[in-house]
CSV table of C-alpha atoms in Angstrom, one decimal:
chain,number,residue,atom,x,y,z
A,81,UNK,CA,85.4,88.6,80.5
A,82,UNK,CA,86.1,87.1,83.5
A,83,UNK,CA,86.0,82.9,84.1
A,84,UNK,CA,85.2,84.4,87.7
A,85,UNK,CA,81.5,84.7,88.9
A,86,UNK,CA,80.5,85.9,92.1
A,87,UNK,CA,76.9,84.1,93.3
A,88,UNK,CA,75.6,85.9,95.9
A,89,UNK,CA,72.4,84.5,95.7
A,90,UNK,CA,72.6,82.8,99.0
A,91,UNK,CA,73.3,85.5,101.2
A,92,UNK,CA,70.1,87.2,100.1
A,93,UNK,CA,68.5,86.0,102.9
A,94,UNK,CA,71.1,88.1,105.1
A,95,UNK,CA,72.2,91.0,103.2
A,96,UNK,CA,69.5,92.9,101.5
A,97,UNK,CA,70.3,94.1,97.8
A,98,UNK,CA,69.3,97.5,99.4
A,99,UNK,CA,72.0,97.3,101.9
A,100,UNK,CA,75.0,96.5,99.6
A,101,UNK,CA,74.4,99.7,97.4
A,102,UNK,CA,74.3,101.5,100.4
A,103,UNK,CA,78.1,100.3,100.5
A,104,UNK,CA,78.8,100.9,97.1
A,105,UNK,CA,80.6,104.7,98.0
A,106,UNK,CA,82.3,103.2,100.4
A,107,UNK,CA,83.6,100.4,98.2
A,108,UNK,CA,84.2,102.0,95.6
A,109,UNK,CA,86.5,105.1,97.3
A,110,UNK,CA,88.2,101.8,98.7
A,111,UNK,CA,89.4,100.7,95.0
A,112,UNK,CA,90.1,104.4,93.9
A,113,UNK,CA,92.8,104.0,96.6
A,114,UNK,CA,94.0,101.3,95.3
A,115,UNK,CA,94.7,101.9,91.6
A,116,UNK,CA,96.0,105.0,92.5
A,117,UNK,CA,98.0,104.0,95.4
A,118,UNK,CA,97.1,107.3,97.6
A,119,UNK,CA,95.4,104.9,101.0
A,120,UNK,CA,97.3,103.1,103.7
A,121,UNK,CA,100.2,100.5,102.7
A,122,UNK,CA,100.0,102.3,99.6
A,123,UNK,CA,104.4,102.1,99.7
A,124,UNK,CA,103.9,98.3,99.0
A,125,UNK,CA,100.7,98.1,96.0
A,126,UNK,CA,103.0,97.6,93.7
A,127,UNK,CA,101.0,94.2,92.9
A,128,UNK,CA,98.5,96.0,91.1
A,129,UNK,CA,100.4,97.4,88.6
A,130,UNK,CA,103.3,94.6,88.2
A,131,UNK,CA,101.6,92.0,85.6
A,132,UNK,CA,102.0,95.2,83.0
A,133,UNK,CA,105.4,96.7,84.3
A,134,UNK,CA,107.6,93.2,84.3
A,135,UNK,CA,109.4,93.4,81.2
A,136,UNK,CA,109.9,90.9,78.6
A,137,UNK,CA,113.5,90.5,79.3
A,138,UNK,CA,112.5,89.1,82.9
A,139,UNK,CA,110.1,87.6,81.9
A,140,UNK,CA,112.2,85.2,78.9
A,141,UNK,CA,115.0,85.3,81.7
A,142,UNK,CA,113.4,83.8,84.6
A,143,UNK,CA,111.9,81.0,81.9
A,144,UNK,CA,116.0,80.1,80.6
A,145,UNK,CA,116.6,79.8,83.6
A,146,UNK,CA,114.3,77.6,84.8
A,147,UNK,CA,115.2,75.6,81.6
A,148,UNK,CA,118.8,75.5,82.8
A,149,UNK,CA,117.3,74.0,85.9
A,150,UNK,CA,115.6,71.3,84.8
A,151,UNK,CA,118.3,70.4,82.5
A,152,UNK,CA,120.8,69.9,85.4
A,153,UNK,CA,118.7,69.0,88.1
A,154,UNK,CA,115.7,66.3,88.7
A,155,UNK,CA,114.6,69.1,91.9
A,156,UNK,CA,114.2,71.8,92.8
A,157,UNK,CA,114.5,72.5,96.5
A,158,UNK,CA,112.3,76.3,96.8
A,159,UNK,CA,113.6,77.4,100.5
A,160,UNK,CA,111.3,80.3,101.8
A,161,UNK,CA,108.0,80.6,104.2
A,162,UNK,CA,105.0,82.8,103.8
A,163,UNK,CA,104.8,85.0,101.1
A,164,UNK,CA,108.3,83.1,99.9
A,165,UNK,CA,106.4,80.2,99.0
A,166,UNK,CA,102.9,79.8,99.4
A,167,UNK,CA,102.0,81.5,96.4
A,168,UNK,CA,103.7,79.3,94.1
A,169,UNK,CA,103.4,76.4,95.5
A,170,UNK,CA,99.4,76.9,95.6
A,171,UNK,CA,100.3,77.1,92.0
A,172,UNK,CA,102.1,74.3,91.2
A,173,UNK,CA,99.4,72.0,93.3
A,174,UNK,CA,96.3,73.7,91.8
A,175,UNK,CA,97.7,72.7,88.4
A,176,UNK,CA,99.8,68.9,88.8
A,177,UNK,CA,98.4,65.8,88.3
A,178,UNK,CA,97.4,64.1,91.3
A,179,UNK,CA,99.0,61.1,89.6
A,180,UNK,CA,101.2,62.4,87.1
A,181,UNK,CA,102.3,59.7,84.2
A,182,UNK,CA,105.1,62.3,82.6
A,183,UNK,CA,108.4,62.7,84.9
A,184,UNK,CA,109.5,65.7,85.0
A,185,UNK,CA,111.9,68.5,87.4
A,186,UNK,CA,110.4,67.8,91.3
A,187,UNK,CA,109.6,71.0,92.8
A,188,UNK,CA,109.9,70.4,97.2
A,189,UNK,CA,109.6,73.7,99.1
A,190,UNK,CA,111.5,73.6,102.5
A,191,UNK,CA,112.3,76.6,105.4
A,192,UNK,CA,108.3,77.0,106.1
A,193,UNK,CA,109.0,74.2,108.9
A,194,UNK,CA,111.6,74.0,112.1
A,195,UNK,CA,110.4,70.1,112.6
A,196,UNK,CA,114.1,68.7,112.6
A,197,UNK,CA,112.2,64.9,111.3
A,198,UNK,CA,111.4,67.1,107.8
A,199,UNK,CA,115.0,68.7,107.8
A,200,UNK,CA,116.7,65.3,108.4
A,201,UNK,CA,115.2,63.2,106.5
A,202,UNK,CA,114.6,66.1,103.5
A,203,UNK,CA,117.8,66.8,103.4
A,204,UNK,CA,118.8,61.9,103.2
A,205,UNK,CA,116.5,62.7,100.5
A,206,UNK,CA,118.3,65.2,98.4
A,207,UNK,CA,121.8,63.2,98.8
A,208,UNK,CA,120.9,60.6,96.7
A,209,UNK,CA,119.8,62.7,94.1
A,210,UNK,CA,120.7,65.5,91.7
A,211,UNK,CA,119.7,68.6,92.8
A,212,UNK,CA,119.0,72.8,92.6
A,213,UNK,CA,118.5,75.4,95.3
A,214,UNK,CA,115.9,78.1,94.6
A,215,UNK,CA,116.0,80.1,98.6
A,216,UNK,CA,113.6,82.9,98.6
A,217,UNK,CA,113.9,85.5,101.0
A,218,UNK,CA,113.6,89.7,101.1
A,219,UNK,CA,115.8,89.9,103.9
A,220,UNK,CA,117.6,86.7,103.9
A,221,UNK,CA,117.4,86.7,107.8
A,222,UNK,CA,114.0,85.2,108.2
A,223,UNK,CA,114.7,81.7,111.3
A,224,UNK,CA,113.1,78.9,109.1
A,225,UNK,CA,114.7,79.8,105.5
A,226,UNK,CA,118.2,80.5,106.4
A,227,UNK,CA,118.5,77.4,108.9
A,228,UNK,CA,117.2,75.3,105.6
A,229,UNK,CA,119.4,76.7,103.1
A,230,UNK,CA,122.3,76.7,105.6
A,231,UNK,CA,121.7,72.6,105.9
A,232,UNK,CA,120.7,72.1,102.1
A,233,UNK,CA,124.3,74.8,100.9
A,234,UNK,CA,126.4,72.8,102.7
A,235,UNK,CA,124.8,69.1,101.4
A,236,UNK,CA,125.3,70.7,97.7
A,237,UNK,CA,128.7,72.2,98.2
A,238,UNK,CA,129.6,68.2,99.4
A,239,UNK,CA,128.0,66.7,96.1
A,240,UNK,CA,129.2,68.8,93.5
A,241,UNK,CA,132.7,70.9,94.7
A,242,UNK,CA,132.9,74.2,93.3
A,243,UNK,CA,130.3,73.7,90.8
A,244,UNK,CA,127.6,74.4,93.7
A,245,UNK,CA,127.7,77.9,92.9
A,246,UNK,CA,125.8,77.4,89.7
A,247,UNK,CA,123.0,74.8,91.3
A,248,UNK,CA,122.1,78.0,94.1
A,249,UNK,CA,119.1,80.8,92.2
A,250,UNK,CA,118.7,83.6,94.8
A,251,UNK,CA,115.2,85.4,94.4
A,252,UNK,CA,115.6,88.7,97.5
A,253,UNK,CA,115.3,92.5,97.9
A,254,UNK,CA,118.4,94.3,96.3
A,255,UNK,CA,118.6,96.8,98.8
A,256,UNK,CA,119.8,96.0,102.3
A,257,UNK,CA,118.8,92.5,101.8
A,258,UNK,CA,121.8,90.2,103.6
A,259,UNK,CA,121.0,87.0,101.1
A,260,UNK,CA,121.4,90.0,98.7
A,261,UNK,CA,125.2,90.3,100.0
A,262,UNK,CA,126.1,86.4,100.1
A,263,UNK,CA,124.1,86.2,96.8
A,264,UNK,CA,127.0,88.9,95.2
A,265,UNK,CA,130.1,87.3,96.5
A,266,UNK,CA,129.8,83.9,96.2
A,267,UNK,CA,128.4,84.9,92.3
A,268,UNK,CA,124.7,83.3,92.4
A,269,UNK,CA,122.4,83.8,90.0
A,270,UNK,CA,119.8,86.4,91.0
A,271,UNK,CA,116.0,87.9,90.6
A,272,UNK,CA,115.1,90.8,92.6
A,273,UNK,CA,111.3,91.5,94.9
A,274,UNK,CA,110.0,94.6,93.2
A,275,UNK,CA,110.3,97.4,96.7
A,276,UNK,CA,107.1,98.2,96.2
A,277,UNK,CA,105.6,94.3,96.6
A,278,UNK,CA,104.7,93.0,99.5
A,279,UNK,CA,106.0,89.4,100.2
A,280,UNK,CA,102.3,88.0,100.0
A,281,UNK,CA,101.8,89.6,96.7
A,282,UNK,CA,105.1,88.6,94.5
A,283,UNK,CA,103.5,85.3,93.2
A,284,UNK,CA,103.7,86.8,90.1
A,285,UNK,CA,106.8,88.3,90.6
A,286,UNK,CA,110.5,86.3,90.4
A,287,UNK,CA,109.5,84.9,93.7
A,288,UNK,CA,106.6,82.4,92.3
A,289,UNK,CA,107.1,82.7,88.7
A,290,UNK,CA,110.9,81.0,88.8
A,291,UNK,CA,109.2,77.7,90.9
A,292,UNK,CA,106.3,77.5,88.5
A,293,UNK,CA,108.3,77.5,85.5
A,294,UNK,CA,110.0,75.3,86.9
A,295,UNK,CA,107.5,73.1,87.2
A,296,UNK,CA,107.0,73.0,83.4
A,297,UNK,CA,104.0,75.8,83.5
A,298,UNK,CA,103.4,78.1,81.5
A,299,UNK,CA,103.6,81.9,83.2
A,300,UNK,CA,103.3,84.2,80.0
A,301,UNK,CA,100.2,82.5,80.1
A,302,UNK,CA,99.7,83.2,83.8
A,303,UNK,CA,100.9,86.5,83.1
A,304,UNK,CA,98.1,87.4,80.8
A,305,UNK,CA,95.2,86.1,82.8
A,306,UNK,CA,97.0,88.8,85.6
A,307,UNK,CA,96.8,91.3,83.4
A,308,UNK,CA,92.9,90.5,82.2
A,309,UNK,CA,92.0,90.8,86.3
A,310,UNK,CA,93.4,94.2,86.5
A,311,UNK,CA,91.1,95.0,83.9
A,312,UNK,CA,87.7,93.2,84.9
A,313,UNK,CA,88.3,93.9,88.4
A,314,UNK,CA,89.2,97.8,87.7
A,315,UNK,CA,85.8,98.7,87.0
A,316,UNK,CA,83.9,101.3,88.7
A,317,UNK,CA,80.7,100.3,87.7
A,318,UNK,CA,79.7,98.9,90.8
A,319,UNK,CA,77.7,95.7,89.6
A,320,UNK,CA,80.0,94.4,87.1
A,321,UNK,CA,83.1,94.3,89.5
A,322,UNK,CA,82.4,91.0,91.7
A,323,UNK,CA,85.3,91.7,93.3
A,324,UNK,CA,83.8,94.8,94.8
A,325,UNK,CA,80.6,93.0,95.1
A,326,UNK,CA,81.9,90.2,97.6
A,327,UNK,CA,84.2,92.7,99.1
A,328,UNK,CA,81.2,94.6,100.2
A,329,UNK,CA,79.8,91.7,101.4
A,330,UNK,CA,82.2,90.7,103.4
A,331,UNK,CA,82.5,93.9,105.1
A,332,UNK,CA,78.5,94.0,105.8
A,333,UNK,CA,78.3,90.3,107.2
A,334,UNK,CA,81.6,91.2,109.4
A,335,UNK,CA,79.6,94.3,110.7
A,336,UNK,CA,76.7,92.6,111.4
A,337,UNK,CA,79.0,89.8,114.0
A,338,UNK,CA,80.3,87.2,111.4
A,339,UNK,CA,83.6,87.3,111.9
A,340,UNK,CA,84.8,84.2,110.5
A,341,UNK,CA,85.4,83.0,107.0
A,342,UNK,CA,85.7,79.6,105.9
A,343,UNK,CA,86.7,79.3,102.4
A,344,UNK,CA,85.3,76.1,101.0
A,345,UNK,CA,86.7,74.3,97.8
A,346,UNK,CA,85.4,70.3,97.1
A,347,UNK,CA,88.8,70.0,95.3
A,348,UNK,CA,91.7,69.0,97.2
A,349,UNK,CA,93.9,70.4,94.8
A,350,UNK,CA,93.4,73.6,96.2
A,351,UNK,CA,94.2,73.2,99.9
A,352,UNK,CA,97.1,75.7,99.2
A,353,UNK,CA,95.3,77.6,97.8
A,354,UNK,CA,93.5,77.9,100.7
A,355,UNK,CA,96.5,78.5,102.8
A,356,UNK,CA,98.2,81.1,100.3
A,357,UNK,CA,94.4,83.2,100.7
A,358,UNK,CA,94.4,82.5,104.8
A,359,UNK,CA,97.7,84.8,104.9
A,360,UNK,CA,97.2,86.8,102.2
A,361,UNK,CA,93.8,88.4,104.1
A,362,UNK,CA,94.9,86.9,107.6
A,363,UNK,CA,98.0,89.6,107.5
A,364,UNK,CA,96.1,91.9,105.4
A,365,UNK,CA,93.4,92.6,107.8
A,366,UNK,CA,94.5,91.4,111.1
A,367,UNK,CA,95.1,94.5,112.1
A,368,UNK,CA,94.2,96.7,115.2
A,369,UNK,CA,92.2,94.2,116.8
A,370,UNK,CA,90.6,93.8,113.6
A,371,UNK,CA,89.9,91.8,111.0
A,372,UNK,CA,87.8,88.5,109.7
A,373,UNK,CA,89.3,85.3,110.6
A,374,UNK,CA,89.8,83.4,107.6
A,375,UNK,CA,90.0,79.3,107.6
A,376,UNK,CA,89.6,76.8,105.3
A,377,UNK,CA,88.0,73.3,104.7
A,378,UNK,CA,88.3,70.7,101.7
A,379,UNK,CA,84.6,69.2,101.6
A,380,UNK,CA,83.0,66.6,101.8
A,381,UNK,CA,85.9,65.6,103.9
A,382,UNK,CA,85.7,68.3,106.5
A,383,UNK,CA,82.4,68.3,106.4
A,384,UNK,CA,82.8,64.9,108.0
A,385,UNK,CA,85.3,67.2,111.4
A,386,UNK,CA,83.6,70.8,110.7
A,387,UNK,CA,80.6,70.1,108.9
A,388,UNK,CA,78.7,69.4,112.4
A,389,UNK,CA,80.1,72.9,114.1
A,390,UNK,CA,79.4,74.7,110.9
A,391,UNK,CA,75.8,74.0,110.9
A,392,UNK,CA,74.9,73.7,114.6
A,393,UNK,CA,77.9,76.0,116.4
A,394,UNK,CA,78.1,79.8,117.1
A,395,UNK,CA,76.3,81.7,114.9
A,396,UNK,CA,79.4,83.3,113.7
A,397,UNK,CA,80.9,82.2,110.3
A,398,UNK,CA,79.9,82.7,107.0
A,399,UNK,CA,81.3,80.6,103.9
A,400,UNK,CA,82.8,81.7,100.6
A,401,UNK,CA,82.4,78.5,98.2
A,402,UNK,CA,84.5,77.7,95.5
A,403,UNK,CA,82.3,76.0,92.8
A,404,UNK,CA,84.2,74.7,90.2
A,405,UNK,CA,81.4,73.9,87.1
A,406,UNK,CA,83.6,72.7,84.6
A,407,UNK,CA,86.3,69.8,86.7
A,408,UNK,CA,89.3,68.6,85.1
A,409,UNK,CA,88.0,65.6,84.7
A,410,UNK,CA,84.3,63.9,85.5
A,411,UNK,CA,82.8,60.3,86.7
A,412,UNK,CA,79.7,59.2,85.7
A,413,UNK,CA,78.1,56.2,88.3
A,414,UNK,CA,75.7,53.8,86.5
A,415,UNK,CA,72.6,53.2,88.6
């Protein structure tokens, strides 16, 4: 049973159940095309079945590599942009403590910005620490990661000499990848991204699993959860499939002129989950001058900046609120 539930009670003021029922056939057709890989863009929907296709050997290889990295390093520098880092950062941010009491491997992200200040300060920080690199890129030619990898690799070689190669871990495509050619020539440890999985959907491949494992989280349990979700959201009984209900309501609201979706949470740990969500929706739906514009907010902080617009601005957006029923920790204020 899914721990995620869609509560659409408040939207019934704007969208009737009868209207939702009218879209059932379209939703089920879309689900069928996704599952059978017969729709547009079907060359890149390998992520749907990946949780059951990934081999136990690959999972164990990722886990063992993470242990090696943890033994030899204080920091892991994950170099990537977009789908090459957002999924992993989202998971780690959701799971880690705000103020950790136990010192573990520090996960640092680079290659997602061209800020010279960020880069210089990062390199200076790493100069005084034992670190390893996980560079993630399907092509190896994306500008931001390529620059970050070049600079970080130079520092790594300066610090460790011939041993530097043992501290570089590459996640890339096996075919037609510049990064694969470099890794093969240099003898770096490699993991491969399946060719039928697009970058923004790759968090459950080595792209996300290696940094997540390095951060100390159980990737077996994460994949088990993904397997359960795959089964739950393949359900063709419309009113028992929350993913179909959510997708249908989004579509109806979009068709009625609501062209901005604001993903809201009250938990700062979900900030990077929202950033990942924006990439998934923005890159997948923003085509041919169509698609909802995905935006995000963390309340109550953003209520004091965006709240006025949400309440009294143009009536062109709707909110999807992530409500955590049972938070990890709670606090009671005495009267």
